[in-house]
Amino acid sequence: MPYLETAVEIAREAGALLANYFERRVAFEVKGEFDLVTEADRASEKLVVERLRSHFPSHGIVAEEGGGHDPQAEYCWYVDPLDGTTNFAHSFPAFNVSIGLARAGQMVAGVVYDPIHQEMFTAERGAGAYLNNRRIHVSQIKRMAECLGSSGFPARKRDHNVNIHFYYQMAMASHGVRRTGSAALDLAFVACGRLDLFWEFGLKPWDVAAGTLLVTEAGGRVSDMRGAPHSVTQSDHLLADNGSLHGEVLEAFGEVFHGRLRVPLPPVP
Ligand code: IPD
Ligand code: CA
Ligand code: CA
């Protein structure tokens, strides 16, 4: 499909731009209370949006830093020009550019590119998921007790976020829970089996559009954290895993939603 090939080219170009800023250690500004933004976010968005517009003038674009237009169009691109800005601003090498395409609300193509490790994750609906052109699959771990998970916490209104309860229960019940600081990479890592599951509250369409397609095309499962179908534009939370774990994780999350904690937090001495 020409859409995916074009998105790959654009992601490679934007990734090179990000890597260049990363080497030069750019300054950051604070967008919200703890929400950082850099010149690199803006320059990458400008590049991606300009390229998409010139290739596909009839398509809509929803981009994190506000560069989009016409989100109701039949084809709509979701662009996170720099996912993992906090990492980036601290010279922590875990970030990517993420570009996903939906047709009539259904994801049809997605690219997540990590320019530091030169890893290009791609997926097309019905055609599988790939890492640097090699087919990838989710892990085969069957039990939560043996899984490695990941989750994240928002920069905005973080004092309203209840995820720490889910995080603690899952950390107690599994091999561990990572926090990479990049939701798109978390999803890409579930797709290629480096992680067995990922969940988070309050993600935006550009964080998850490409990554959720990677997971489903790699044989995994995506829903919201209560088990309802996940919508890139409307869901309040997301659970993505290798499919085998889905039922067990939903059961554990259901208990937390009902305030039943298997392992209470130990008191501070
Ligand atoms: C953030 C990252 C982070 C997640 C936050 C996102 P940004 O995106 O994906 O891992 O925990 O919820 O907002 O701001 O770096 O593009
Ligand atoms: Ca993001
Ligand atoms: Ca971003």
PDB file of C-alpha atoms and ligand atoms in Angstrom:
ATOM      1  CA  MET A   1       0.000   0.000   0.000  1.00  0.00           C
ATOM      2  CA  PRO A   2       1.545   3.401  -0.937  1.00  0.00           C
ATOM      3  CA  TYR A   3       0.291   4.871   2.361  1.00  0.00           C
ATOM      4  CA  LEU A   4       2.560   2.712   4.484  1.00  0.00           C
ATOM      5  CA  GLU A   5       5.607   3.204   2.259  1.00  0.00           C
ATOM      6  CA  THR A   6       5.136   6.961   2.369  1.00  0.00           C
ATOM      7  CA  ALA A   7       4.645   6.953   6.146  1.00  0.00           C
ATOM      8  CA  VAL A   8       7.875   4.953   6.524  1.00  0.00           C
ATOM      9  CA  GLU A   9       9.807   7.478   4.441  1.00  0.00           C
ATOM     10  CA  ILE A  10       8.390  10.380   6.433  1.00  0.00           C
ATOM     11  CA  ALA A  11       9.065   8.665   9.786  1.00  0.00           C
ATOM     12  CA  ARG A  12      12.677   8.036   8.739  1.00  0.00           C
ATOM     13  CA  GLU A  13      13.140  11.687   7.836  1.00  0.00           C
ATOM     14  CA  ALA A  14      11.485  12.933  11.041  1.00  0.00           C
ATOM     15  CA  GLY A  15      13.491  10.395  13.065  1.00  0.00           C
ATOM     16  CA  ALA A  16      16.763  11.716  11.614  1.00  0.00           C
ATOM     17  CA  LEU A  17      15.682  15.233  12.547  1.00  0.00           C
ATOM     18  CA  LEU A  18      14.899  14.104  16.123  1.00  0.00           C
ATOM     19  CA  ALA A  19      18.230  12.270  16.422  1.00  0.00           C
ATOM     20  CA  ASN A  20      20.016  15.427  15.338  1.00  0.00           C
ATOM     21  CA  TYR A  21      18.279  17.539  17.990  1.00  0.00           C
ATOM     22  CA  PHE A  22      18.960  14.775  20.544  1.00  0.00           C
ATOM     23  CA  GLU A  23      22.720  14.937  19.866  1.00  0.00           C
ATOM     24  CA  ARG A  24      22.622  18.711  20.319  1.00  0.00           C
ATOM     25  CA  ARG A  25      20.639  18.528  23.607  1.00  0.00           C
ATOM     26  CA  VAL A  26      17.820  21.004  23.014  1.00  0.00           C
ATOM     27  CA  ALA A  27      16.175  23.118  25.682  1.00  0.00           C
ATOM     28  CA  PHE A  28      12.644  22.320  26.796  1.00  0.00           C
ATOM     29  CA  GLU A  29       9.654  24.412  27.802  1.00  0.00           C
ATOM     30  CA  VAL A  30       6.882  23.422  30.161  1.00  0.00           C
ATOM     31  CA  LYS A  31       3.524  23.143  28.347  1.00  0.00           C
ATOM     32  CA  GLY A  32       1.402  22.260  31.362  1.00  0.00           C
ATOM     33  CA  GLU A  33       2.386  21.696  34.970  1.00  0.00           C
ATOM     34  CA  PHE A  34       4.909  18.923  34.138  1.00  0.00           C
ATOM     35  CA  ASP A  35       4.243  18.600  30.426  1.00  0.00           C
ATOM     36  CA  LEU A  36       7.389  19.298  28.445  1.00  0.00           C
ATOM     37  CA  VAL A  37       7.718  20.365  24.843  1.00  0.00           C
ATOM     38  CA  THR A  38      10.858  21.050  22.828  1.00  0.00           C
ATOM     39  CA  GLU A  39      11.777  22.678  19.555  1.00  0.00           C
ATOM     40  CA  ALA A  40      12.247  19.105  18.282  1.00  0.00           C
ATOM     41  CA  ASP A  41       8.554  18.249  18.880  1.00  0.00           C
ATOM     42  CA  ARG A  42       7.516  21.249  16.803  1.00  0.00           C
ATOM     43  CA  ALA A  43      10.066  20.803  14.009  1.00  0.00           C
ATOM     44  CA  SER A  44       9.237  17.098  13.662  1.00  0.00           C
ATOM     45  CA  GLU A  45       5.507  17.824  13.572  1.00  0.00           C
ATOM     46  CA  LYS A  46       5.981  20.516  10.923  1.00  0.00           C
ATOM     47  CA  LEU A  47       7.957  18.105   8.751  1.00  0.00           C
ATOM     48  CA  VAL A  48       5.496  15.192   9.117  1.00  0.00           C
ATOM     49  CA  VAL A  49       2.390  17.331   8.578  1.00  0.00           C
ATOM     50  CA  GLU A  50       3.870  19.108   5.527  1.00  0.00           C
ATOM     51  CA  ARG A  51       4.873  15.822   3.913  1.00  0.00           C
ATOM     52  CA  LEU A  52       1.508  14.144   4.622  1.00  0.00           C
ATOM     53  CA  ARG A  53      -0.361  17.165   3.279  1.00  0.00           C
ATOM     54  CA  SER A  54       1.571  17.238   0.047  1.00  0.00           C
ATOM     55  CA  HIS A  55       1.245  13.470  -0.549  1.00  0.00           C
ATOM     56  CA  PHE A  56      -2.397  13.149   0.544  1.00  0.00           C
ATOM     57  CA  PRO A  57      -4.167  16.532   0.264  1.00  0.00           C
ATOM     58  CA  SER A  58      -7.645  15.046   0.801  1.00  0.00           C
ATOM     59  CA  HIS A  59      -6.719  13.262   4.058  1.00  0.00           C
ATOM     60  CA  GLY A  60      -7.296  14.620   7.565  1.00  0.00           C
ATOM     61  CA  ILE A  61      -4.499  14.952  10.133  1.00  0.00           C
ATOM     62  CA  VAL A  62      -4.631  14.949  13.929  1.00  0.00           C
ATOM     63  CA  ALA A  63      -1.232  15.930  15.335  1.00  0.00           C
ATOM     64  CA  GLU A  64      -0.255  16.443  18.968  1.00  0.00           C
ATOM     65  CA  GLU A  65       1.172  19.954  18.734  1.00  0.00           C
ATOM     66  CA  GLY A  66      -1.883  21.270  16.874  1.00  0.00           C
ATOM     67  CA  GLY A  67      -0.692  21.116  13.246  1.00  0.00           C
ATOM     68  CA  GLY A  68      -3.616  19.039  11.940  1.00  0.00           C
ATOM     69  CA  HIS A  69      -6.812  19.733   9.989  1.00  0.00           C
ATOM     70  CA  ASP A  70     -10.040  18.005   8.921  1.00  0.00           C
ATOM     71  CA  PRO A  71     -10.182  15.140  11.454  1.00  0.00           C
ATOM     72  CA  GLN A  72     -13.542  13.983  10.011  1.00  0.00           C
ATOM     73  CA  ALA A  73     -12.077  13.058   6.611  1.00  0.00           C
ATOM     74  CA  GLU A  74     -12.498   9.426   5.498  1.00  0.00           C
ATOM     75  CA  TYR A  75      -8.726   8.910   5.836  1.00  0.00           C
ATOM     76  CA  CYS A  76      -7.165  10.462   8.919  1.00  0.00           C
ATOM     77  CA  TRP A  77      -3.516  10.413  10.015  1.00  0.00           C
ATOM     78  CA  TYR A  78      -2.628  10.469  13.727  1.00  0.00           C
ATOM     79  CA  VAL A  79       0.804  11.939  14.345  1.00  0.00           C
ATOM     80  CA  ASP A  80       2.916  11.944  17.476  1.00  0.00           C
ATOM     81  CA  PRO A  81       5.970  13.850  16.229  1.00  0.00           C
ATOM     82  CA  LEU A  82       7.974  12.907  19.330  1.00  0.00           C
ATOM     83  CA  ASP A  83       6.595  10.307  21.723  1.00  0.00           C
ATOM     84  CA  GLY A  84       8.713  10.245  24.864  1.00  0.00           C
ATOM     85  CA  THR A  85       9.445  13.971  25.153  1.00  0.00           C
ATOM     86  CA  THR A  86      10.362  13.769  28.841  1.00  0.00           C
ATOM     87  CA  ASN A  87      12.960  11.077  28.045  1.00  0.00           C
ATOM     88  CA  PHE A  88      14.207  13.144  25.115  1.00  0.00           C
ATOM     89  CA  ALA A  89      14.554  16.315  27.177  1.00  0.00           C
ATOM     90  CA  HIS A  90      16.648  14.424  29.746  1.00  0.00           C
ATOM     91  CA  SER A  91      18.872  12.714  27.139  1.00  0.00           C
ATOM     92  CA  PHE A  92      17.323   9.339  27.990  1.00  0.00           C
ATOM     93  CA  PRO A  93      17.337   7.437  24.680  1.00  0.00           C
ATOM     94  CA  ALA A  94      13.764   6.095  24.498  1.00  0.00           C
ATOM     95  CA  PHE A  95      11.587   8.041  22.093  1.00  0.00           C
ATOM     96  CA  ASN A  96      10.102   7.694  18.631  1.00  0.00           C
ATOM     97  CA  VAL A  97       7.970   9.232  15.947  1.00  0.00           C
ATOM     98  CA  SER A  98       4.593   7.552  15.563  1.00  0.00           C
ATOM     99  CA  ILE A  99       2.306   7.835  12.516  1.00  0.00           C
ATOM    100  CA  GLY A 100      -0.966   5.933  12.135  1.00  0.00           C
ATOM    101  CA  LEU A 101      -3.621   6.020   9.416  1.00  0.00           C
ATOM    102  CA  ALA A 102      -7.321   5.326  10.017  1.00  0.00           C
ATOM    103  CA  ARG A 103      -9.941   4.819   7.327  1.00  0.00           C
ATOM    104  CA  ALA A 104     -13.507   5.499   8.482  1.00  0.00           C
ATOM    105  CA  GLY A 105     -12.357   5.131  12.090  1.00  0.00           C
ATOM    106  CA  GLN A 106     -10.493   1.836  11.604  1.00  0.00           C
ATOM    107  CA  MET A 107      -6.684   1.725  11.803  1.00  0.00           C
ATOM    108  CA  VAL A 108      -5.230   0.566   8.494  1.00  0.00           C
ATOM    109  CA  ALA A 109      -1.517   1.417   8.697  1.00  0.00           C
ATOM    110  CA  GLY A 110       0.984   2.340  11.390  1.00  0.00           C
ATOM    111  CA  VAL A 111       4.666   3.194  11.813  1.00  0.00           C
ATOM    112  CA  VAL A 112       6.656   3.640  15.011  1.00  0.00           C
ATOM    113  CA  TYR A 113      10.289   4.631  14.390  1.00  0.00           C
ATOM    114  CA  ASP A 114      13.006   4.775  17.042  1.00  0.00           C
ATOM    115  CA  PRO A 115      15.905   6.623  15.360  1.00  0.00           C
ATOM    116  CA  ILE A 116      18.455   5.968  18.113  1.00  0.00           C
ATOM    117  CA  HIS A 117      18.219   2.188  17.774  1.00  0.00           C
ATOM    118  CA  GLN A 118      17.162   2.462  14.116  1.00  0.00           C
ATOM    119  CA  GLU A 119      14.127   0.308  14.681  1.00  0.00           C
ATOM    120  CA  MET A 120      11.256   0.755  12.228  1.00  0.00           C
ATOM    121  CA  PHE A 121       8.060  -0.974  13.360  1.00  0.00           C
ATOM    122  CA  THR A 122       5.373  -1.177  10.665  1.00  0.00           C
ATOM    123  CA  ALA A 123       1.956  -2.715  10.247  1.00  0.00           C
ATOM    124  CA  GLU A 124      -0.813  -2.789   7.686  1.00  0.00           C
ATOM    125  CA  ARG A 125      -4.284  -4.125   8.384  1.00  0.00           C
ATOM    126  CA  GLY A 126      -4.418  -7.784   7.376  1.00  0.00           C
ATOM    127  CA  ALA A 127      -0.743  -7.950   6.373  1.00  0.00           C
ATOM    128  CA  GLY A 128       1.032  -8.496   9.706  1.00  0.00           C
ATOM    129  CA  ALA A 129       3.522  -6.451  11.722  1.00  0.00           C
ATOM    130  CA  TYR A 130       7.229  -6.021  11.008  1.00  0.00           C
ATOM    131  CA  LEU A 131      10.408  -4.744  12.636  1.00  0.00           C
ATOM    132  CA  ASN A 132      12.949  -3.565  10.034  1.00  0.00           C
ATOM    133  CA  ASN A 133      11.046  -5.622   7.443  1.00  0.00           C
ATOM    134  CA  ARG A 134      11.081  -8.838   9.480  1.00  0.00           C
ATOM    135  CA  ARG A 135       7.773 -10.301  10.612  1.00  0.00           C
ATOM    136  CA  ILE A 136       7.151  -9.959  14.363  1.00  0.00           C
ATOM    137  CA  HIS A 137       4.797 -11.764  16.723  1.00  0.00           C
ATOM    138  CA  VAL A 138       3.633 -11.271  20.289  1.00  0.00           C
ATOM    139  CA  SER A 139       5.095 -13.444  23.057  1.00  0.00           C
ATOM    140  CA  GLN A 140       3.721 -16.830  24.029  1.00  0.00           C
ATOM    141  CA  ILE A 141       3.698 -16.291  27.802  1.00  0.00           C
ATOM    142  CA  LYS A 142       0.516 -17.830  29.184  1.00  0.00           C
ATOM    143  CA  ARG A 143       0.465 -16.767  32.844  1.00  0.00           C
ATOM    144  CA  MET A 144       0.480 -13.327  34.422  1.00  0.00           C
ATOM    145  CA  ALA A 145       2.948 -14.633  37.040  1.00  0.00           C
ATOM    146  CA  GLU A 146       5.519 -15.067  34.250  1.00  0.00           C
ATOM    147  CA  CYS A 147       4.963 -11.880  32.301  1.00  0.00           C
ATOM    148  CA  LEU A 148       6.895  -8.634  31.928  1.00  0.00           C
ATOM    149  CA  GLY A 149       4.594  -5.633  31.712  1.00  0.00           C
ATOM    150  CA  SER A 150       4.839  -1.922  31.145  1.00  0.00           C
ATOM    151  CA  SER A 151       2.684   1.055  31.970  1.00  0.00           C
ATOM    152  CA  GLY A 152       2.817   4.815  32.053  1.00  0.00           C
ATOM    153  CA  PHE A 153       1.616   7.894  33.861  1.00  0.00           C
ATOM    154  CA  PRO A 154       0.404  11.132  32.289  1.00  0.00           C
ATOM    155  CA  ALA A 155       2.165  14.466  32.540  1.00  0.00           C
ATOM    156  CA  ARG A 156      -1.133  16.335  32.887  1.00  0.00           C
ATOM    157  CA  LYS A 157      -3.233  16.181  36.082  1.00  0.00           C
ATOM    158  CA  ARG A 158      -1.050  13.412  37.414  1.00  0.00           C
ATOM    159  CA  ASP A 159      -2.431  13.809  40.937  1.00  0.00           C
ATOM    160  CA  HIS A 160      -5.808  12.563  39.543  1.00  0.00           C
ATOM    161  CA  ASN A 161      -4.345   9.393  38.078  1.00  0.00           C
ATOM    162  CA  VAL A 162      -5.261   6.121  39.837  1.00  0.00           C
ATOM    163  CA  ASN A 163      -2.810   3.948  37.929  1.00  0.00           C
ATOM    164  CA  ILE A 164      -0.459   3.463  40.860  1.00  0.00           C
ATOM    165  CA  HIS A 165      -2.967   0.944  42.309  1.00  0.00           C
ATOM    166  CA  PHE A 166      -2.958  -1.110  39.101  1.00  0.00           C
ATOM    167  CA  TYR A 167       0.797  -0.743  38.807  1.00  0.00           C
ATOM    168  CA  TYR A 168       1.419  -2.067  42.309  1.00  0.00           C
ATOM    169  CA  GLN A 169      -0.901  -5.066  41.965  1.00  0.00           C
ATOM    170  CA  MET A 170       0.637  -6.014  38.630  1.00  0.00           C
ATOM    171  CA  ALA A 171       4.178  -5.527  39.935  1.00  0.00           C
ATOM    172  CA  MET A 172       3.356  -7.930  42.790  1.00  0.00           C
ATOM    173  CA  ALA A 173       1.769 -10.506  40.466  1.00  0.00           C
ATOM    174  CA  SER A 174       4.306 -10.660  37.588  1.00  0.00           C
ATOM    175  CA  HIS A 175       8.024 -10.644  36.769  1.00  0.00           C
ATOM    176  CA  GLY A 176       7.833  -6.855  36.888  1.00  0.00           C
ATOM    177  CA  VAL A 177       6.445  -3.719  35.321  1.00  0.00           C
ATOM    178  CA  ARG A 178       8.622  -1.335  33.311  1.00  0.00           C
ATOM    179  CA  ARG A 179       7.941   2.342  32.686  1.00  0.00           C
ATOM    180  CA  THR A 180       9.616   3.268  29.419  1.00  0.00           C
ATOM    181  CA  GLY A 181       8.170   6.791  29.141  1.00  0.00           C
ATOM    182  CA  SER A 182       6.963   6.141  25.597  1.00  0.00           C
ATOM    183  CA  ALA A 183       3.553   4.586  24.996  1.00  0.00           C
ATOM    184  CA  ALA A 184       4.183   3.966  21.288  1.00  0.00           C
ATOM    185  CA  LEU A 185       7.391   2.054  22.075  1.00  0.00           C
ATOM    186  CA  ASP A 186       5.558   0.078  24.784  1.00  0.00           C
ATOM    187  CA  LEU A 187       3.016  -1.023  22.181  1.00  0.00           C
ATOM    188  CA  ALA A 188       5.727  -1.818  19.635  1.00  0.00           C
ATOM    189  CA  PHE A 189       7.514  -3.892  22.282  1.00  0.00           C
ATOM    190  CA  VAL A 190       4.324  -5.862  23.022  1.00  0.00           C
ATOM    191  CA  ALA A 191       4.040  -6.484  19.272  1.00  0.00           C
ATOM    192  CA  CYS A 192       7.543  -7.980  19.055  1.00  0.00           C
ATOM    193  CA  GLY A 193       7.378  -9.904  22.334  1.00  0.00           C
ATOM    194  CA  ARG A 194       9.850  -7.847  24.406  1.00  0.00           C
ATOM    195  CA  LEU A 195       6.916  -7.048  26.661  1.00  0.00           C
ATOM    196  CA  ASP A 196       3.881  -9.246  27.318  1.00  0.00           C
ATOM    197  CA  LEU A 197       1.449  -6.492  28.222  1.00  0.00           C
ATOM    198  CA  PHE A 198       1.009  -2.737  28.430  1.00  0.00           C
ATOM    199  CA  TRP A 199      -1.724  -0.606  29.902  1.00  0.00           C
ATOM    200  CA  GLU A 200      -2.271   3.075  30.634  1.00  0.00           C
ATOM    201  CA  PHE A 201      -5.012   5.605  31.435  1.00  0.00           C
ATOM    202  CA  GLY A 202      -5.690   8.777  29.476  1.00  0.00           C
ATOM    203  CA  LEU A 203      -3.643   8.169  26.330  1.00  0.00           C
ATOM    204  CA  LYS A 204      -4.365  10.298  23.282  1.00  0.00           C
ATOM    205  CA  PRO A 205      -5.096   9.085  19.731  1.00  0.00           C
ATOM    206  CA  TRP A 206      -1.572   9.968  18.507  1.00  0.00           C
ATOM    207  CA  ASP A 207       0.003   7.916  21.331  1.00  0.00           C
ATOM    208  CA  VAL A 208      -1.769   4.697  20.377  1.00  0.00           C
ATOM    209  CA  ALA A 209      -2.994   4.833  16.763  1.00  0.00           C
ATOM    210  CA  ALA A 210       0.027   3.161  15.148  1.00  0.00           C
ATOM    211  CA  GLY A 211       0.954   1.016  18.167  1.00  0.00           C
ATOM    212  CA  THR A 212      -2.417  -0.671  18.607  1.00  0.00           C
ATOM    213  CA  LEU A 213      -2.360  -1.811  14.971  1.00  0.00           C
ATOM    214  CA  LEU A 214       1.157  -3.194  15.517  1.00  0.00           C
ATOM    215  CA  VAL A 215      -0.134  -5.269  18.442  1.00  0.00           C
ATOM    216  CA  THR A 216      -3.213  -6.683  16.708  1.00  0.00           C
ATOM    217  CA  GLU A 217      -1.286  -7.407  13.500  1.00  0.00           C
ATOM    218  CA  ALA A 218       1.360  -9.220  15.569  1.00  0.00           C
ATOM    219  CA  GLY A 219      -1.338 -11.512  16.983  1.00  0.00           C
ATOM    220  CA  GLY A 220      -2.037  -9.644  20.236  1.00  0.00           C
ATOM    221  CA  ARG A 221      -5.183  -8.221  21.721  1.00  0.00           C
ATOM    222  CA  VAL A 222      -6.253  -4.665  22.535  1.00  0.00           C
ATOM    223  CA  SER A 223      -9.267  -3.577  24.586  1.00  0.00           C
ATOM    224  CA  ASP A 224      -9.923  -1.035  27.247  1.00  0.00           C
ATOM    225  CA  MET A 225      -8.972  -1.994  30.822  1.00  0.00           C
ATOM    226  CA  ARG A 226     -12.499  -3.231  31.535  1.00  0.00           C
ATOM    227  CA  GLY A 227     -12.562  -5.464  28.451  1.00  0.00           C
ATOM    228  CA  ALA A 228     -14.712  -3.228  26.197  1.00  0.00           C
ATOM    229  CA  PRO A 229     -13.540  -2.628  22.606  1.00  0.00           C
ATOM    230  CA  HIS A 230     -10.822  -0.022  22.460  1.00  0.00           C
ATOM    231  CA  SER A 231     -11.359   3.151  20.438  1.00  0.00           C
ATOM    232  CA  VAL A 232      -8.299   5.207  19.500  1.00  0.00           C
ATOM    233  CA  THR A 233     -10.282   8.434  19.782  1.00  0.00           C
ATOM    234  CA  GLN A 234     -12.654   7.696  22.659  1.00  0.00           C
ATOM    235  CA  SER A 235     -11.347   5.189  25.212  1.00  0.00           C
ATOM    236  CA  ASP A 236     -10.221   6.420  28.635  1.00  0.00           C
ATOM    237  CA  HIS A 237      -7.789   3.550  29.082  1.00  0.00           C
ATOM    238  CA  LEU A 238      -6.115   0.793  27.140  1.00  0.00           C
ATOM    239  CA  LEU A 239      -4.862  -2.746  27.707  1.00  0.00           C
ATOM    240  CA  ALA A 240      -2.709  -4.390  25.038  1.00  0.00           C
ATOM    241  CA  ASP A 241      -1.206  -7.843  25.455  1.00  0.00           C
ATOM    242  CA  ASN A 242      -0.251 -11.088  23.749  1.00  0.00           C
ATOM    243  CA  GLY A 243      -3.860 -12.317  23.811  1.00  0.00           C
ATOM    244  CA  SER A 244      -3.180 -15.339  26.077  1.00  0.00           C
ATOM    245  CA  LEU A 245      -2.968 -13.061  29.118  1.00  0.00           C
ATOM    246  CA  HIS A 246      -6.003 -10.939  28.360  1.00  0.00           C
ATOM    247  CA  GLY A 247      -8.599 -12.771  30.489  1.00  0.00           C
ATOM    248  CA  GLU A 248      -6.359 -13.105  33.534  1.00  0.00           C
ATOM    249  CA  VAL A 249      -5.275  -9.459  33.400  1.00  0.00           C
ATOM    250  CA  LEU A 250      -8.854  -8.192  32.986  1.00  0.00           C
ATOM    251  CA  GLU A 251      -9.862 -10.222  36.035  1.00  0.00           C
ATOM    252  CA  ALA A 252      -7.031  -8.712  38.099  1.00  0.00           C
ATOM    253  CA  PHE A 253      -7.849  -5.185  36.855  1.00  0.00           C
ATOM    254  CA  GLY A 254     -11.562  -5.783  37.600  1.00  0.00           C
ATOM    255  CA  GLU A 255     -10.661  -6.387  41.244  1.00  0.00           C
ATOM    256  CA  VAL A 256      -8.696  -3.129  41.413  1.00  0.00           C
ATOM    257  CA  PHE A 257     -11.591  -1.217  39.794  1.00  0.00           C
ATOM    258  CA  HIS A 258     -13.774  -2.620  42.599  1.00  0.00           C
ATOM    259  CA  GLY A 259     -11.279  -1.605  45.291  1.00  0.00           C
ATOM    260  CA  ARG A 260     -10.269  -5.208  46.098  1.00  0.00           C
ATOM    261  CA  LEU A 261      -6.486  -5.243  46.386  1.00  0.00           C
ATOM    262  CA  ARG A 262      -4.827  -8.676  46.473  1.00  0.00           C
ATOM    263  CA  VAL A 263      -1.679  -7.241  48.076  1.00  0.00           C
ATOM    264  CA  PRO A 264      -2.078  -4.125  50.214  1.00  0.00           C
ATOM    265  CA  LEU A 265       0.759  -1.588  50.160  1.00  0.00           C
ATOM    266  CA  PRO A 266       3.044  -2.140  53.147  1.00  0.00           C
ATOM    267  CA  PRO A 267       2.994   0.656  55.733  1.00  0.00           C
ATOM    268  CA  VAL A 268       6.019   2.927  55.744  1.00  0.00           C
ATOM    269  CA  PRO A 269       8.027   2.128  58.897  1.00  0.00           C
TER     270      PRO A 269
HETATM  271  C1  IPD B   1       3.724  10.448  26.630  1.00  0.00           C
HETATM  272  C2  IPD B   1       4.468   9.138  26.619  1.00  0.00           C
HETATM  273  C3  IPD B   1       4.416   8.487  27.986  1.00  0.00           C
HETATM  274  C4  IPD B   1       3.005   8.307  28.475  1.00  0.00           C
HETATM  275  C5  IPD B   1       2.263   9.630  28.455  1.00  0.00           C
HETATM  276  C6  IPD B   1       2.313  10.246  27.064  1.00  0.00           C
HETATM  277  P1  IPD B   1       4.600  12.369  24.950  1.00  0.00           P
HETATM  278  O1  IPD B   1       3.720  11.040  25.333  1.00  0.00           O
HETATM  279  O2  IPD B   1       3.899   8.241  25.669  1.00  0.00           O
HETATM  280  O3  IPD B   1       5.001   7.204  27.966  1.00  0.00           O
HETATM  281  O4  IPD B   1       3.047   7.774  29.775  1.00  0.00           O
HETATM  282  O5  IPD B   1       0.940   9.376  28.832  1.00  0.00           O
HETATM  283  O6  IPD B   1       1.653  11.490  27.082  1.00  0.00           O
HETATM  284  O7  IPD B   1       4.008  13.515  25.715  1.00  0.00           O
HETATM  285  O8  IPD B   1       5.994  12.091  25.313  1.00  0.00           O
HETATM  286  O9  IPD B   1       4.364  12.463  23.481  1.00  0.00           O
HETATM  287 CA    CA B   2       2.902  10.679  23.089  1.00  0.00          CA
HETATM  288 CA    CA B   3       4.524  13.822  21.755  1.00  0.00          CA
END
